[in-house]
């Protein structure tokens, strides 16, 4: 196993680091405080080819590898977890399933605009009554002349009102349970489709999480992704990949919190010396750094396996499980080491702590990740 | 043999730039330690009679004027031609040029043309007593290093000198300055670069990041009116007013002037903190300043730990004391 | 049409710290970066290429083998070609000897426009650009904040302390650019992948240049560093509690030393 980043990975990282530091970081507090979707930065990321990293040039992608993409989400999330998830949802949950499960016509139709960032993508699986239990979908796609008629609603959809393309799961045959679910590509201005209420969230407050509402939306046959009844399988495989993105986001949040804390503890003086001179501080920082390194190895390994076309769903689950719990742990300790100031909005660590929590919940809760790992063990 | 110390006298629209006076004074000082050395000025421009007269009080031994309407605006090619012609004719031992945006354009071009060394942006000049060489000292590496450069085997020893560093002295008594005119007709005055337009700009935007002096106030300043006291000192020190977050939040000073964690990080040569307690967020933005003065009523204020000089007291009495001491 | 952009790899001087005990520079861990003014030069060249895609942007650096990194970065921003000018014979060069070597390389590659950064952050001399221009007898504009191609020439804005000149330069010419005036693009993921696949960087040594080798490197340099000292470490401050007038005198002495009044 090679623990080194390739030369290409390193240059990519340099780009993402500079972009995050100069463009994303100055906006991060505002994005959080005002629940502002970072649309200007999404456009700038498009200009720099950051919205189609791990896809081939022939569809307008960068031709980079999965690790390049992971580094992108990681570096963005170091300074702004909202921006990290915007890229992750677009790339892993919308562009990836179209690339992996789409027909050649579908790829040629949708990917160039998605990968150039001209269009932003979203993914819709969750419903009010179908969270972890994704099989109990209520949204229906009834077969009609030439296509399907879509009715129902989805909730907690990242990028919702800023997206142009949505990968949607809906029941085509309720009697078959999960085998009755099919996947579709929905375009923004399709009649009968609208954005519902926006969620007020604890963290990643800029990511425009909304409800999607479908009232007699006509979807032509050509918009069905994969075979009828294969939607659940497509969703699960998509989420396997998505977990790598969220794991990268969690890793980034933790790293960002550590950087802030190292800087702060060197500056902050109490009892006549900087608090970094106290052993308690040093030991906490050492633990934070060590856990982050362990998380990084898991995340990069999952990314490398996916990039090599090998099975990676257990590794992705482990990476997301571990990295998200590290993010929560590290950000909590970061706030603690910042003391009273850490609890205020003058320092970014309280935001990072709020942002970290979601990584233990979305794209499969920590419990779901444990189920994936355990099922594999006990098979 | 090369012998004189030559000064490029920079003028803009006929106005001699202050760096030229600084260089003349510095050259006089250098000449005084070496017997027989004269200080020669070279002035290039158009309609220079009045400008030349202005120079009489500063003690130049000779002034060579290159006066032609073609030299009205600064043009790299023409000025290079005139100055290199001067160098070839006069063969000076030392040539000093102000490190302005003109000097730093002209000097390297000339040094390449006459094939000699050039040291940029000097802040200190000395004559090495043993060899007679010019010791040219300049900051390098972002100001972390002071390097002393010599140019042993080529003449003239050329240096650009940072404006505002050398001290100006005036000569008493009658001027003995001899004025000569350069024969412009023998110069090659072909130009390739056209000046299409000259746009004058007045600096208006606030930039506390590039100010040499910052006078900053915090909550202890107490009011917007009291900030005027700070502004007065800042103006007389040609600096800017800055504020802590507390002062900005109170509306006493504008947001672009905020120093610290959520404001700008600054490193001026002089930072005067008035009524600033020294919260860590503020310290983070100014601790690398060259010289930090703290004025605060509270002797236990954290800011004193970072100050080169701390004064316990009311800035309203101390600032006038300081202004008086400085004669401003 | 070919534009040559001269770039330099420099230590990030804002990251340099002084060891308070020994008074020496701490160079370890100081990252090497592309000189900011040079990046602005690349940007101007790429803007010209954006409008005229047939333009070839060629980046040139002189330095040790690891200076290749700034060339890679330039290619990842969108430059077409790169040359690393590297030879032990160049070592120890001052601005004169550096400009001789770079001018030799530019002559060999051939250029319609040469772009350089105004100055490098490790030396801040601003000399190499104009010296190259003199060696190659090129029209020059320094302190350039913007430049566009016109018919048969370049229109450039040249900054002074108190205003701007709008200039028209014929080809060939040399411009030096200001980082603070030019927003520089980032690398692009597509260019990164392409650059890493192709890896085309030409190597050039002293023997490839038509220059007098006695004018290169340390022995070709008219100037040399006699000594260098780090700025002395700051001593602990003094606090005047009952006698502010003494403190005021002390401050006044320092302020007078700044010579700003």
XYZ file of C-alpha atoms in Angstrom, chain A residues 77-257:
181
model
C -14.340 21.510 4.397
C -11.307 22.604 6.388
C -12.562 26.155 6.061
C -16.262 25.738 5.173
C -18.155 22.469 5.553
C -21.103 23.868 3.623
C -18.979 24.359 0.515
C -17.567 20.864 1.005
C -20.965 19.194 0.982
C -22.159 21.223 -2.004
C -19.342 19.695 -4.059
C -19.790 16.262 -2.537
C -23.541 16.103 -3.230
C -23.065 17.395 -6.766
C -20.220 15.039 -7.606
C -20.917 11.829 -5.680
C -24.677 11.846 -5.621
C -25.642 13.307 -8.976
C -22.814 13.174 -11.510
C -21.526 9.787 -10.291
C -24.782 7.768 -10.674
C -25.390 9.276 -14.120
C -21.836 8.354 -15.100
C -22.046 4.848 -13.619
C -25.609 3.855 -14.453
C -26.597 6.137 -17.305
C -26.878 5.128 -20.951
C -24.432 6.653 -23.418
C -27.176 9.083 -24.515
C -27.867 10.101 -20.921
C -24.182 10.628 -20.223
C -23.745 12.747 -23.326
C -26.867 14.697 -22.528
C -26.211 15.479 -18.873
C -22.556 15.068 -17.979
C -20.851 17.882 -19.928
C -23.038 20.530 -18.289
C -22.713 18.919 -14.859
C -18.974 18.364 -14.993
C -18.213 21.840 -16.265
C -20.308 23.151 -13.395
C -22.662 24.935 -15.743
C -25.352 22.896 -14.026
C -25.414 21.876 -10.393
C -26.648 18.472 -9.282
C -28.629 17.070 -6.350
C -29.857 13.687 -5.166
C -33.232 12.833 -3.647
C -33.894 9.659 -1.714
C -35.010 10.649 1.807
C -38.674 11.169 2.591
C -40.471 12.111 5.817
C -41.195 8.460 6.505
C -38.217 6.944 4.702
C -34.870 7.854 6.219
C -32.612 4.967 7.088
C -35.510 2.729 6.045
C -35.183 3.812 2.439
C -37.446 0.989 1.302
C -40.615 2.602 2.574
C -40.700 5.201 -0.206
C -44.002 6.992 -0.754
C -43.071 8.941 -3.886
C -44.600 7.156 -6.845
C -43.730 7.094 -10.507
C -46.683 5.597 -12.342
C -46.232 4.267 -15.839
C -48.040 6.420 -18.391
C -47.862 6.806 -22.147
C -44.215 7.494 -23.104
C -42.932 7.718 -19.556
C -43.902 8.137 -15.912
C -46.053 10.365 -13.760
C -44.269 11.397 -10.579
C -46.095 12.310 -7.353
C -44.859 12.776 -3.800
C -42.154 14.658 -2.003
C -38.552 14.386 -0.770
C -36.941 16.100 2.199
C -33.483 17.205 3.388
C -32.201 17.689 -0.158
C -28.779 19.358 -0.331
C -28.325 22.025 -3.065
C -32.107 21.882 -3.595
C -33.096 25.271 -4.978
C -29.729 25.878 -6.640
C -29.596 22.575 -8.518
C -30.505 22.136 -12.161
C -30.531 18.344 -12.256
C -31.800 15.871 -9.679
C -31.347 12.136 -9.403
C -34.671 11.001 -7.883
C -35.789 7.686 -6.410
C -39.444 6.741 -6.728
C -41.665 3.661 -6.452
C -42.622 2.219 -9.805
C -44.075 -0.914 -8.221
C -45.040 -0.595 -4.570
C -45.753 -4.330 -4.227
C -42.117 -5.237 -4.862
C -40.712 -3.177 -1.948
C -37.123 -2.097 -2.521
C -37.165 -3.961 -5.836
C -39.977 -1.702 -6.924
C -37.884 1.458 -6.719
C -36.526 3.117 -9.869
C -34.130 6.013 -10.399
C -34.821 9.045 -12.597
C -33.127 12.194 -13.765
C -35.307 15.244 -13.271
C -34.599 18.653 -14.786
C -35.249 21.770 -12.788
C -37.927 23.462 -14.874
C -40.110 20.380 -15.405
C -43.810 21.299 -14.933
C -45.292 20.099 -11.651
C -41.958 20.163 -9.835
C -41.267 22.744 -7.152
C -39.060 23.408 -4.148
C -40.795 23.230 -0.769
C -39.783 24.561 2.596
C -36.195 25.220 3.564
C -34.869 23.530 6.700
C -33.410 25.512 9.569
C -30.365 23.527 10.554
C -27.818 23.300 13.337
C -24.822 23.207 11.006
C -23.855 23.336 7.310
C -26.379 26.123 7.298
C -25.590 27.394 3.829
C -26.241 24.171 1.956
C -29.826 25.025 0.970
C -31.507 21.945 2.369
C -35.080 21.863 1.130
C -38.099 19.782 0.402
C -38.832 18.771 -3.200
C -42.476 18.472 -4.224
C -43.742 16.562 -7.276
C -47.307 17.008 -8.510
C -48.065 15.051 -11.673
C -44.565 15.555 -13.003
C -44.162 13.856 -16.377
C -40.829 12.089 -16.822
C -40.117 10.649 -20.249
C -38.876 7.068 -20.458
C -35.471 8.465 -21.480
C -35.082 10.006 -18.039
C -35.110 6.688 -16.224
C -31.663 5.848 -14.903
C -30.965 2.128 -15.115
C -33.592 -0.552 -15.441
C -36.991 -0.307 -13.787
C -36.763 -1.683 -10.245
C -33.011 -1.084 -9.991
C -33.372 2.239 -8.207
C -32.657 0.948 -4.726
C -29.472 -0.745 -5.843
C -28.401 2.409 -7.674
C -29.143 4.476 -4.565
C -27.162 2.184 -2.297
C -24.162 2.081 -4.641
C -24.336 5.836 -5.011
C -24.351 6.254 -1.265
C -21.319 3.937 -0.965
C -19.440 6.462 -3.088
C -21.072 9.400 -1.364
C -19.774 8.170 1.963
C -16.234 8.728 0.770
C -17.169 12.342 0.073
C -18.737 12.795 3.509
C -15.793 11.061 5.151
C -13.542 13.568 3.375
C -15.765 16.378 4.592
C -15.528 15.115 8.178
C -11.761 14.763 7.862
C -11.524 18.330 6.585
C -13.661 19.731 9.407
C -11.445 17.989 11.974
C -8.258 19.254 10.341
C -9.600 22.780 10.169
C -10.482 22.678 13.869
